Amino acid sequence: MKMDSQKQVELAGQPHLDRQRVPHHVAIIMDGNGRWAQSRHLPRVAGHQQGMQTVKKVTIAASDLGIKVLTLYAFSTENWKRPTAEVKFLMQLPIRFFNTFVPDLVAHNVRVMVMGDTAKLPDGTQNAVQGALDATKNCTGMILNFALNYGSRDEIVRATQKIAKQVAAGALAPEAITEEFISQEMMTASLGQFADPEVIIRTSGEERLSNFMLWQAAYSEFVFVDEHWPDFDGESLKQALAVFQSRHRRFGGLKNK
Ligand code: IPE
Ligand code: IPE
Ligand code: MG
């Protein structure tokens, strides 16, 4: 196929997304809502509100690309340190999100899952989450996995306690604690073969994990983008995935996989 010269100029130097090789599990640290709002002289929560619209757009884009699991870091175990009013707003967002978006999720055959210490969320938030889990439980397409009150150290502590209890009860030999066994105790165990994200994208220019998927990220590729989360969209996702595809993944060996 012949491309017109304008298009050729636009795409020059940009990695091209190969749709046959999209990663199965994409995880996103959705950062920069506050800065997006502040740069517009708006309250921080306006950024969270706009960020919710981005979640909708990016979910549909990811589903259309054939991604199997999209994990979104929505609230960390450390985010409780923020002002009460902001935390309150963030706790109401899942209610607003699921109230308006569950029919679209079902229409796209998207199944909602959640990981994190959800028992500590307010009742209304827990109910909204449960409603979305129930409404989408028969969907067989992409899994939209929200990390809500999630912290990877908390996840590892819980897994360790569960395993230690089994050992203390004499039900488990320490030698039986393998990598696979530990993976089974992580909050991503229900994702099965897709538990580990091939790529972790973080928006807003920060280059850190902030307690996200420490166990699962052992061989993840990291893609950091400068855009704030409310400015991110399906096109940004495709660009980030093209960057992922340009990487050489060797897993300690010599061959690029
Ligand atoms: C991400 O945006 C949303 C959450 C962490 C809940 P931020 O609220 O962290 O935005 P910045 O990083 O302050 O700009
Ligand atoms: C990480 O972002 C948590 C989420 C995106 C939910 P933060 O904005 O909380 O991370 P730090 O504080 O900049 O490390
Ligand atoms: Mg932030």
PDB file of C-alpha atoms and ligand atoms in Angstrom:
ATOM      1  CA  MET A   1       0.000   0.000   0.000  1.00  0.00           C
ATOM      2  CA  LYS A   2       1.298   3.424  -0.921  1.00  0.00           C
ATOM      3  CA  MET A   3       1.143   6.090   1.777  1.00  0.00           C
ATOM      4  CA  ASP A   4       0.725   9.767   0.956  1.00  0.00           C
ATOM      5  CA  SER A   5       3.782  11.869   1.722  1.00  0.00           C
ATOM      6  CA  GLN A   6       2.053  13.818   4.536  1.00  0.00           C
ATOM      7  CA  LYS A   7       1.375  10.574   6.416  1.00  0.00           C
ATOM      8  CA  GLN A   8       4.907   9.394   5.809  1.00  0.00           C
ATOM      9  CA  VAL A   9       6.257  12.593   7.365  1.00  0.00           C
ATOM     10  CA  GLU A  10       3.990  12.209  10.410  1.00  0.00           C
ATOM     11  CA  LEU A  11       5.007   8.633  11.037  1.00  0.00           C
ATOM     12  CA  ALA A  12       8.705   9.150  10.386  1.00  0.00           C
ATOM     13  CA  GLY A  13      10.697   8.278  13.483  1.00  0.00           C
ATOM     14  CA  GLN A  14       7.636   6.998  15.377  1.00  0.00           C
ATOM     15  CA  PRO A  15       7.610   3.313  16.281  1.00  0.00           C
ATOM     16  CA  HIS A  16       4.802   1.497  14.524  1.00  0.00           C
ATOM     17  CA  LEU A  17       2.368  -0.708  16.446  1.00  0.00           C
ATOM     18  CA  ASP A  18       2.215  -4.305  15.247  1.00  0.00           C
ATOM     19  CA  ARG A  19      -1.337  -5.364  16.025  1.00  0.00           C
ATOM     20  CA  GLN A  20      -0.376  -9.038  15.889  1.00  0.00           C
ATOM     21  CA  ARG A  21       1.969  -8.612  18.851  1.00  0.00           C
ATOM     22  CA  VAL A  22       0.074  -6.530  21.380  1.00  0.00           C
ATOM     23  CA  PRO A  23       0.988  -7.474  24.969  1.00  0.00           C
ATOM     24  CA  HIS A  24      -1.518  -9.608  26.881  1.00  0.00           C
ATOM     25  CA  HIS A  25      -1.321  -7.716  30.163  1.00  0.00           C
ATOM     26  CA  VAL A  26      -0.857  -3.947  30.216  1.00  0.00           C
ATOM     27  CA  ALA A  27      -0.692  -2.150  33.580  1.00  0.00           C
ATOM     28  CA  ILE A  28      -0.970   1.610  33.937  1.00  0.00           C
ATOM     29  CA  ILE A  29       0.010   3.884  36.820  1.00  0.00           C
ATOM     30  CA  MET A  30      -2.464   6.668  36.141  1.00  0.00           C
ATOM     31  CA  ASP A  31      -0.590   9.719  37.422  1.00  0.00           C
ATOM     32  CA  GLY A  32      -0.806  13.478  37.005  1.00  0.00           C
ATOM     33  CA  ASN A  33      -4.491  14.244  37.599  1.00  0.00           C
ATOM     34  CA  GLY A  34      -3.661  16.885  40.193  1.00  0.00           C
ATOM     35  CA  ARG A  35      -1.044  18.626  38.057  1.00  0.00           C
ATOM     36  CA  TRP A  36      -3.349  18.551  35.037  1.00  0.00           C
ATOM     37  CA  ALA A  37      -5.985  20.415  37.071  1.00  0.00           C
ATOM     38  CA  GLN A  38      -3.574  22.825  38.746  1.00  0.00           C
ATOM     39  CA  SER A  39      -2.087  23.874  35.422  1.00  0.00           C
ATOM     40  CA  ARG A  40      -5.615  24.926  34.469  1.00  0.00           C
ATOM     41  CA  HIS A  41      -6.230  26.709  37.780  1.00  0.00           C
ATOM     42  CA  LEU A  42      -8.800  24.065  38.678  1.00  0.00           C
ATOM     43  CA  PRO A  43      -9.110  22.139  41.968  1.00  0.00           C
ATOM     44  CA  ARG A  44      -7.212  18.826  42.022  1.00  0.00           C
ATOM     45  CA  VAL A  45     -10.465  16.852  42.043  1.00  0.00           C
ATOM     46  CA  ALA A  46     -11.328  18.271  38.606  1.00  0.00           C
ATOM     47  CA  GLY A  47      -8.315  16.315  37.399  1.00  0.00           C
ATOM     48  CA  HIS A  48      -9.650  13.129  38.969  1.00  0.00           C
ATOM     49  CA  GLN A  49     -13.033  13.755  37.331  1.00  0.00           C
ATOM     50  CA  GLN A  50     -11.387  14.189  33.922  1.00  0.00           C
ATOM     51  CA  GLY A  51      -9.157  11.190  34.634  1.00  0.00           C
ATOM     52  CA  MET A  52     -12.285   9.068  34.966  1.00  0.00           C
ATOM     53  CA  GLN A  53     -13.241   9.955  31.393  1.00  0.00           C
ATOM     54  CA  THR A  54      -9.774   8.849  30.309  1.00  0.00           C
ATOM     55  CA  VAL A  55     -10.302   5.492  32.028  1.00  0.00           C
ATOM     56  CA  LYS A  56     -13.422   4.971  29.902  1.00  0.00           C
ATOM     57  CA  LYS A  57     -11.665   5.902  26.638  1.00  0.00           C
ATOM     58  CA  VAL A  58      -8.556   3.855  27.334  1.00  0.00           C
ATOM     59  CA  THR A  59     -10.574   0.813  28.439  1.00  0.00           C
ATOM     60  CA  ILE A  60     -12.441   0.723  25.118  1.00  0.00           C
ATOM     61  CA  ALA A  61      -9.210   1.332  23.163  1.00  0.00           C
ATOM     62  CA  ALA A  62      -7.426  -1.483  25.021  1.00  0.00           C
ATOM     63  CA  SER A  63     -10.330  -3.848  24.485  1.00  0.00           C
ATOM     64  CA  ASP A  64     -10.402  -2.985  20.763  1.00  0.00           C
ATOM     65  CA  LEU A  65      -6.663  -3.754  20.520  1.00  0.00           C
ATOM     66  CA  GLY A  66      -7.266  -7.261  21.866  1.00  0.00           C
ATOM     67  CA  ILE A  67      -5.455  -6.765  25.181  1.00  0.00           C
ATOM     68  CA  LYS A  68      -6.410  -9.543  27.621  1.00  0.00           C
ATOM     69  CA  VAL A  69      -5.840  -7.732  30.925  1.00  0.00           C
ATOM     70  CA  LEU A  70      -5.726  -3.994  31.606  1.00  0.00           C
ATOM     71  CA  THR A  71      -4.678  -3.239  35.188  1.00  0.00           C
ATOM     72  CA  LEU A  72      -5.225   0.335  36.344  1.00  0.00           C
ATOM     73  CA  TYR A  73      -3.666   1.701  39.536  1.00  0.00           C
ATOM     74  CA  ALA A  74      -6.502   3.812  40.913  1.00  0.00           C
ATOM     75  CA  PHE A  75      -5.752   4.204  44.645  1.00  0.00           C
ATOM     76  CA  SER A  76      -2.683   3.158  46.603  1.00  0.00           C
ATOM     77  CA  THR A  77      -2.408   2.125  50.249  1.00  0.00           C
ATOM     78  CA  GLU A  78      -0.466   5.396  50.692  1.00  0.00           C
ATOM     79  CA  ASN A  79      -3.088   7.655  49.081  1.00  0.00           C
ATOM     80  CA  TRP A  80      -4.997   7.829  52.406  1.00  0.00           C
ATOM     81  CA  LYS A  81      -2.369  10.441  53.386  1.00  0.00           C
ATOM     82  CA  ARG A  82      -4.074  12.996  51.138  1.00  0.00           C
ATOM     83  CA  PRO A  83      -6.533  15.629  52.419  1.00  0.00           C
ATOM     84  CA  THR A  84      -9.835  14.114  53.583  1.00  0.00           C
ATOM     85  CA  ALA A  85     -11.870  15.905  50.924  1.00  0.00           C
ATOM     86  CA  GLU A  86      -9.684  14.545  48.105  1.00  0.00           C
ATOM     87  CA  VAL A  87      -9.807  11.001  49.521  1.00  0.00           C
ATOM     88  CA  LYS A  88     -13.583  11.302  49.803  1.00  0.00           C
ATOM     89  CA  PHE A  89     -13.828  12.358  46.164  1.00  0.00           C
ATOM     90  CA  LEU A  90     -11.561   9.499  45.073  1.00  0.00           C
ATOM     91  CA  MET A  91     -13.735   7.034  46.995  1.00  0.00           C
ATOM     92  CA  GLN A  92     -16.835   8.308  45.210  1.00  0.00           C
ATOM     93  CA  LEU A  93     -15.286   8.019  41.753  1.00  0.00           C
ATOM     94  CA  PRO A  94     -15.765   4.230  41.429  1.00  0.00           C
ATOM     95  CA  ILE A  95     -19.447   4.725  42.285  1.00  0.00           C
ATOM     96  CA  ARG A  96     -19.842   7.338  39.563  1.00  0.00           C
ATOM     97  CA  PHE A  97     -17.716   5.337  37.145  1.00  0.00           C
ATOM     98  CA  PHE A  98     -19.608   2.066  37.493  1.00  0.00           C
ATOM     99  CA  ASN A  99     -23.045   3.758  37.648  1.00  0.00           C
ATOM    100  CA  THR A 100     -22.464   5.259  34.215  1.00  0.00           C
ATOM    101  CA  PHE A 101     -20.146   2.773  32.546  1.00  0.00           C
ATOM    102  CA  VAL A 102     -21.197  -0.800  33.389  1.00  0.00           C
ATOM    103  CA  PRO A 103     -23.562  -1.071  30.357  1.00  0.00           C
ATOM    104  CA  ASP A 104     -20.682  -0.067  28.052  1.00  0.00           C
ATOM    105  CA  LEU A 105     -18.411  -2.586  29.734  1.00  0.00           C
ATOM    106  CA  VAL A 106     -20.953  -5.346  29.195  1.00  0.00           C
ATOM    107  CA  ALA A 107     -21.481  -4.217  25.581  1.00  0.00           C
ATOM    108  CA  HIS A 108     -17.716  -4.606  25.043  1.00  0.00           C
ATOM    109  CA  ASN A 109     -17.674  -7.955  26.876  1.00  0.00           C
ATOM    110  CA  VAL A 110     -15.263  -6.484  29.488  1.00  0.00           C
ATOM    111  CA  ARG A 111     -15.048  -8.185  32.871  1.00  0.00           C
ATOM    112  CA  VAL A 112     -14.233  -6.093  35.935  1.00  0.00           C
ATOM    113  CA  MET A 113     -11.877  -7.415  38.611  1.00  0.00           C
ATOM    114  CA  VAL A 114     -10.356  -5.685  41.625  1.00  0.00           C
ATOM    115  CA  MET A 115      -7.207  -6.170  43.646  1.00  0.00           C
ATOM    116  CA  GLY A 116      -6.311  -4.486  46.918  1.00  0.00           C
ATOM    117  CA  ASP A 117      -7.537  -4.238  50.476  1.00  0.00           C
ATOM    118  CA  THR A 118     -11.101  -3.450  49.434  1.00  0.00           C
ATOM    119  CA  ALA A 119     -12.535  -4.233  52.895  1.00  0.00           C
ATOM    120  CA  LYS A 120     -11.192  -0.826  54.034  1.00  0.00           C
ATOM    121  CA  LEU A 121     -13.115   1.101  51.358  1.00  0.00           C
ATOM    122  CA  PRO A 122     -16.326   2.921  52.372  1.00  0.00           C
ATOM    123  CA  ASP A 123     -19.500   0.799  52.112  1.00  0.00           C
ATOM    124  CA  GLY A 124     -20.842   2.710  49.093  1.00  0.00           C
ATOM    125  CA  THR A 125     -17.601   2.143  47.184  1.00  0.00           C
ATOM    126  CA  GLN A 126     -17.533  -1.538  48.101  1.00  0.00           C
ATOM    127  CA  ASN A 127     -21.137  -1.916  46.926  1.00  0.00           C
ATOM    128  CA  ALA A 128     -20.401  -0.231  43.589  1.00  0.00           C
ATOM    129  CA  VAL A 129     -17.383  -2.472  43.063  1.00  0.00           C
ATOM    130  CA  GLN A 130     -19.370  -5.579  43.965  1.00  0.00           C
ATOM    131  CA  GLY A 131     -22.158  -4.502  41.606  1.00  0.00           C
ATOM    132  CA  ALA A 132     -19.684  -4.168  38.729  1.00  0.00           C
ATOM    133  CA  LEU A 133     -18.055  -7.526  39.510  1.00  0.00           C
ATOM    134  CA  ASP A 134     -21.488  -9.183  39.494  1.00  0.00           C
ATOM    135  CA  ALA A 135     -22.778  -7.399  36.383  1.00  0.00           C
ATOM    136  CA  THR A 136     -19.731  -8.350  34.299  1.00  0.00           C
ATOM    137  CA  LYS A 137     -18.916 -11.782  35.726  1.00  0.00           C
ATOM    138  CA  ASN A 138     -20.009 -13.604  32.570  1.00  0.00           C
ATOM    139  CA  CYS A 139     -18.067 -11.333  30.202  1.00  0.00           C
ATOM    140  CA  THR A 140     -15.348 -13.254  28.394  1.00  0.00           C
ATOM    141  CA  GLY A 141     -13.383 -10.444  26.734  1.00  0.00           C
ATOM    142  CA  MET A 142     -10.792  -8.165  28.302  1.00  0.00           C
ATOM    143  CA  ILE A 143     -10.357  -8.110  32.084  1.00  0.00           C
ATOM    144  CA  LEU A 144     -10.366  -4.583  33.510  1.00  0.00           C
ATOM    145  CA  ASN A 145      -8.457  -5.044  36.754  1.00  0.00           C
ATOM    146  CA  PHE A 146      -8.610  -2.106  39.173  1.00  0.00           C
ATOM    147  CA  ALA A 147      -5.948  -1.745  41.841  1.00  0.00           C
ATOM    148  CA  LEU A 148      -7.968  -0.109  44.615  1.00  0.00           C
ATOM    149  CA  ASN A 149      -6.393   0.480  48.011  1.00  0.00           C
ATOM    150  CA  TYR A 150      -3.608  -1.646  46.569  1.00  0.00           C
ATOM    151  CA  GLY A 151      -0.028  -1.692  47.803  1.00  0.00           C
ATOM    152  CA  SER A 152       2.408  -4.325  46.692  1.00  0.00           C
ATOM    153  CA  ARG A 153       4.180  -4.504  50.050  1.00  0.00           C
ATOM    154  CA  ASP A 154       0.788  -5.056  51.702  1.00  0.00           C
ATOM    155  CA  GLU A 155       0.143  -7.779  49.105  1.00  0.00           C
ATOM    156  CA  ILE A 156       3.482  -9.444  49.896  1.00  0.00           C
ATOM    157  CA  VAL A 157       2.927  -9.189  53.670  1.00  0.00           C
ATOM    158  CA  ARG A 158      -0.491 -10.845  53.346  1.00  0.00           C
ATOM    159  CA  ALA A 159       0.869 -13.600  51.121  1.00  0.00           C
ATOM    160  CA  THR A 160       3.736 -14.227  53.550  1.00  0.00           C
ATOM    161  CA  GLN A 161       1.380 -14.424  56.523  1.00  0.00           C
ATOM    162  CA  LYS A 162      -0.878 -16.908  54.735  1.00  0.00           C
ATOM    163  CA  ILE A 163       2.065 -19.082  53.771  1.00  0.00           C
ATOM    164  CA  ALA A 164       3.625 -18.880  57.266  1.00  0.00           C
ATOM    165  CA  LYS A 165       0.335 -19.996  58.839  1.00  0.00           C
ATOM    166  CA  GLN A 166       0.289 -23.098  56.641  1.00  0.00           C
ATOM    167  CA  VAL A 167       3.888 -23.901  57.576  1.00  0.00           C
ATOM    168  CA  ALA A 168       3.174 -23.318  61.292  1.00  0.00           C
ATOM    169  CA  ALA A 169       0.161 -25.641  61.070  1.00  0.00           C
ATOM    170  CA  GLY A 170       2.398 -28.359  59.632  1.00  0.00           C
ATOM    171  CA  ALA A 171       0.426 -28.326  56.367  1.00  0.00           C
ATOM    172  CA  LEU A 172       3.266 -27.027  54.195  1.00  0.00           C
ATOM    173  CA  ALA A 173       6.949 -27.876  53.934  1.00  0.00           C
ATOM    174  CA  PRO A 174       9.203 -24.781  53.520  1.00  0.00           C
ATOM    175  CA  GLU A 175      10.791 -26.477  50.466  1.00  0.00           C
ATOM    176  CA  ALA A 176       7.374 -26.483  48.801  1.00  0.00           C
ATOM    177  CA  ILE A 177       7.395 -22.667  48.731  1.00  0.00           C
ATOM    178  CA  THR A 178       8.363 -22.082  45.116  1.00  0.00           C
ATOM    179  CA  GLU A 179       8.017 -19.008  42.899  1.00  0.00           C
ATOM    180  CA  GLU A 180       4.819 -20.508  41.504  1.00  0.00           C
ATOM    181  CA  PHE A 181       3.492 -21.079  45.015  1.00  0.00           C
ATOM    182  CA  ILE A 182       4.144 -17.466  45.998  1.00  0.00           C
ATOM    183  CA  SER A 183       2.532 -16.225  42.769  1.00  0.00           C
ATOM    184  CA  GLN A 184      -0.554 -18.192  43.725  1.00  0.00           C
ATOM    185  CA  GLU A 185      -0.838 -16.152  46.927  1.00  0.00           C
ATOM    186  CA  MET A 186      -0.533 -12.787  45.163  1.00  0.00           C
ATOM    187  CA  MET A 187      -3.587 -10.665  44.397  1.00  0.00           C
ATOM    188  CA  THR A 188      -3.016 -11.331  40.689  1.00  0.00           C
ATOM    189  CA  ALA A 189      -3.422 -15.114  41.060  1.00  0.00           C
ATOM    190  CA  SER A 190      -6.928 -14.976  39.555  1.00  0.00           C
ATOM    191  CA  LEU A 191      -5.392 -13.641  36.321  1.00  0.00           C
ATOM    192  CA  GLY A 192      -3.727 -17.018  35.796  1.00  0.00           C
ATOM    193  CA  GLN A 193      -1.169 -17.056  32.972  1.00  0.00           C
ATOM    194  CA  PHE A 194      -1.585 -13.292  32.520  1.00  0.00           C
ATOM    195  CA  ALA A 195      -0.674 -12.380  36.125  1.00  0.00           C
ATOM    196  CA  ASP A 196       2.574 -10.568  35.219  1.00  0.00           C
ATOM    197  CA  PRO A 197       2.233  -7.439  33.047  1.00  0.00           C
ATOM    198  CA  GLU A 198       4.537  -7.386  30.016  1.00  0.00           C
ATOM    199  CA  VAL A 199       4.481  -3.605  30.190  1.00  0.00           C
ATOM    200  CA  ILE A 200       3.866  -1.010  32.888  1.00  0.00           C
ATOM    201  CA  ILE A 201       3.057   2.476  31.634  1.00  0.00           C
ATOM    202  CA  ARG A 202       3.262   5.500  33.933  1.00  0.00           C
ATOM    203  CA  THR A 203       1.959   8.891  32.895  1.00  0.00           C
ATOM    204  CA  SER A 204       3.006  12.400  33.984  1.00  0.00           C
ATOM    205  CA  GLY A 205       6.770  11.947  33.738  1.00  0.00           C
ATOM    206  CA  GLU A 206       7.406  10.328  37.129  1.00  0.00           C
ATOM    207  CA  GLU A 207       9.686   7.309  36.875  1.00  0.00           C
ATOM    208  CA  ARG A 208       8.951   5.081  39.869  1.00  0.00           C
ATOM    209  CA  LEU A 209       6.672   2.211  40.842  1.00  0.00           C
ATOM    210  CA  SER A 210       5.101   3.757  43.970  1.00  0.00           C
ATOM    211  CA  ASN A 211       4.444   0.335  45.531  1.00  0.00           C
ATOM    212  CA  PHE A 212       2.873  -1.152  42.382  1.00  0.00           C
ATOM    213  CA  MET A 213       3.207  -4.838  41.385  1.00  0.00           C
ATOM    214  CA  LEU A 214       6.708  -5.325  42.836  1.00  0.00           C
ATOM    215  CA  TRP A 215       6.586  -9.113  42.504  1.00  0.00           C
ATOM    216  CA  GLN A 216       4.891  -9.165  39.120  1.00  0.00           C
ATOM    217  CA  ALA A 217       7.153  -6.504  37.563  1.00  0.00           C
ATOM    218  CA  ALA A 218      10.292  -8.686  37.674  1.00  0.00           C
ATOM    219  CA  TYR A 219      10.555  -8.646  33.861  1.00  0.00           C
ATOM    220  CA  SER A 220       8.040  -5.972  32.889  1.00  0.00           C
ATOM    221  CA  GLU A 221       9.076  -3.288  30.448  1.00  0.00           C
ATOM    222  CA  PHE A 222       8.535   0.258  31.734  1.00  0.00           C
ATOM    223  CA  VAL A 223       7.228   2.983  29.480  1.00  0.00           C
ATOM    224  CA  PHE A 224       7.141   6.475  30.978  1.00  0.00           C
ATOM    225  CA  VAL A 225       5.145   9.105  29.159  1.00  0.00           C
ATOM    226  CA  ASP A 226       5.118  12.824  29.876  1.00  0.00           C
ATOM    227  CA  GLU A 227       1.385  13.359  29.347  1.00  0.00           C
ATOM    228  CA  HIS A 228      -0.759  13.716  32.454  1.00  0.00           C
ATOM    229  CA  TRP A 229      -3.395  11.006  32.779  1.00  0.00           C
ATOM    230  CA  PRO A 230      -6.366  13.218  31.742  1.00  0.00           C
ATOM    231  CA  ASP A 231      -4.537  13.957  28.439  1.00  0.00           C
ATOM    232  CA  PHE A 232      -3.769  10.289  27.730  1.00  0.00           C
ATOM    233  CA  ASP A 233      -5.979   8.527  25.157  1.00  0.00           C
ATOM    234  CA  GLY A 234      -6.202   5.550  22.792  1.00  0.00           C
ATOM    235  CA  GLU A 235      -3.544   7.053  20.517  1.00  0.00           C
ATOM    236  CA  SER A 236      -1.178   7.533  23.483  1.00  0.00           C
ATOM    237  CA  LEU A 237      -1.782   3.905  24.421  1.00  0.00           C
ATOM    238  CA  LYS A 238      -0.882   2.734  20.907  1.00  0.00           C
ATOM    239  CA  GLN A 239       2.293   4.844  20.968  1.00  0.00           C
ATOM    240  CA  ALA A 240       3.317   3.441  24.365  1.00  0.00           C
ATOM    241  CA  LEU A 241       2.721  -0.108  23.128  1.00  0.00           C
ATOM    242  CA  ALA A 242       4.773   0.567  20.009  1.00  0.00           C
ATOM    243  CA  VAL A 243       7.622   1.683  22.290  1.00  0.00           C
ATOM    244  CA  PHE A 244       7.180  -1.575  24.227  1.00  0.00           C
ATOM    245  CA  GLN A 245       7.404  -3.531  20.980  1.00  0.00           C
ATOM    246  CA  SER A 246      10.671  -1.802  20.084  1.00  0.00           C
ATOM    247  CA  ARG A 247      12.357  -3.136  23.248  1.00  0.00           C
ATOM    248  CA  HIS A 248      14.627  -6.185  23.356  1.00  0.00           C
ATOM    249  CA  ARG A 249      13.384  -8.564  26.040  1.00  0.00           C
ATOM    250  CA  ARG A 250      15.960 -11.180  26.937  1.00  0.00           C
ATOM    251  CA  PHE A 251      14.890 -12.432  30.393  1.00  0.00           C
ATOM    252  CA  GLY A 252      18.509 -12.942  31.379  1.00  0.00           C
ATOM    253  CA  GLY A 253      19.356 -14.916  28.260  1.00  0.00           C
ATOM    254  CA  LEU A 254      20.887 -13.730  25.024  1.00  0.00           C
ATOM    255  CA  LYS A 255      17.979 -14.137  22.654  1.00  0.00           C
ATOM    256  CA  ASN A 256      15.475 -11.390  22.156  1.00  0.00           C
ATOM    257  CA  LYS A 257      12.003 -12.773  22.900  1.00  0.00           C
TER     258      LYS A 257
HETATM  259  C1  IPE B   1      -3.189  10.184  40.013  1.00  0.00           C
HETATM  260  O1  IPE B   1      -3.024  11.548  39.955  1.00  0.00           O
HETATM  261  C2  IPE B   1      -4.425   9.757  40.754  1.00  0.00           C
HETATM  262  C3  IPE B   1      -4.174   9.151  42.077  1.00  0.00           C
HETATM  263  C4  IPE B   1      -2.988   8.926  42.596  1.00  0.00           C
HETATM  264  C5  IPE B   1      -5.326   8.782  42.849  1.00  0.00           C
HETATM  265  P1  IPE B   1      -2.434  12.370  41.156  1.00  0.00           P
HETATM  266  O2  IPE B   1      -3.551  12.781  42.061  1.00  0.00           O
HETATM  267  O3  IPE B   1      -1.343  11.639  41.833  1.00  0.00           O
HETATM  268  O4  IPE B   1      -1.880  13.646  40.413  1.00  0.00           O
HETATM  269  P2  IPE B   1      -0.515  14.403  40.703  1.00  0.00           P
HETATM  270  O5  IPE B   1       0.564  13.377  40.647  1.00  0.00           O
HETATM  271  O6  IPE B   1      -0.653  15.021  42.067  1.00  0.00           O
HETATM  272  O7  IPE B   1      -0.427  15.409  39.627  1.00  0.00           O
HETATM  273  C1  IPE B   2       0.663   6.308  42.442  1.00  0.00           C
HETATM  274  O1  IPE B   2       0.603   7.677  42.256  1.00  0.00           O
HETATM  275  C2  IPE B   2      -0.682   5.782  42.840  1.00  0.00           C
HETATM  276  C3  IPE B   2      -1.719   5.817  41.813  1.00  0.00           C
HETATM  277  C4  IPE B   2      -1.548   6.182  40.582  1.00  0.00           C
HETATM  278  C5  IPE B   2      -3.005   5.362  42.245  1.00  0.00           C
HETATM  279  P1  IPE B   2       1.006   8.706  43.398  1.00  0.00           P
HETATM  280  O2  IPE B   2       0.822  10.057  42.836  1.00  0.00           O
HETATM  281  O3  IPE B   2       0.252   8.399  44.634  1.00  0.00           O
HETATM  282  O4  IPE B   2       2.547   8.359  43.638  1.00  0.00           O
HETATM  283  P2  IPE B   2       3.707   9.235  44.254  1.00  0.00           P
HETATM  284  O5  IPE B   2       3.236   9.741  45.574  1.00  0.00           O
HETATM  285  O6  IPE B   2       3.973  10.346  43.302  1.00  0.00           O
HETATM  286  O7  IPE B   2       4.861   8.293  44.353  1.00  0.00           O
HETATM  287 MG    MG B   3       0.688  11.576  41.615  1.00  0.00          MG
END
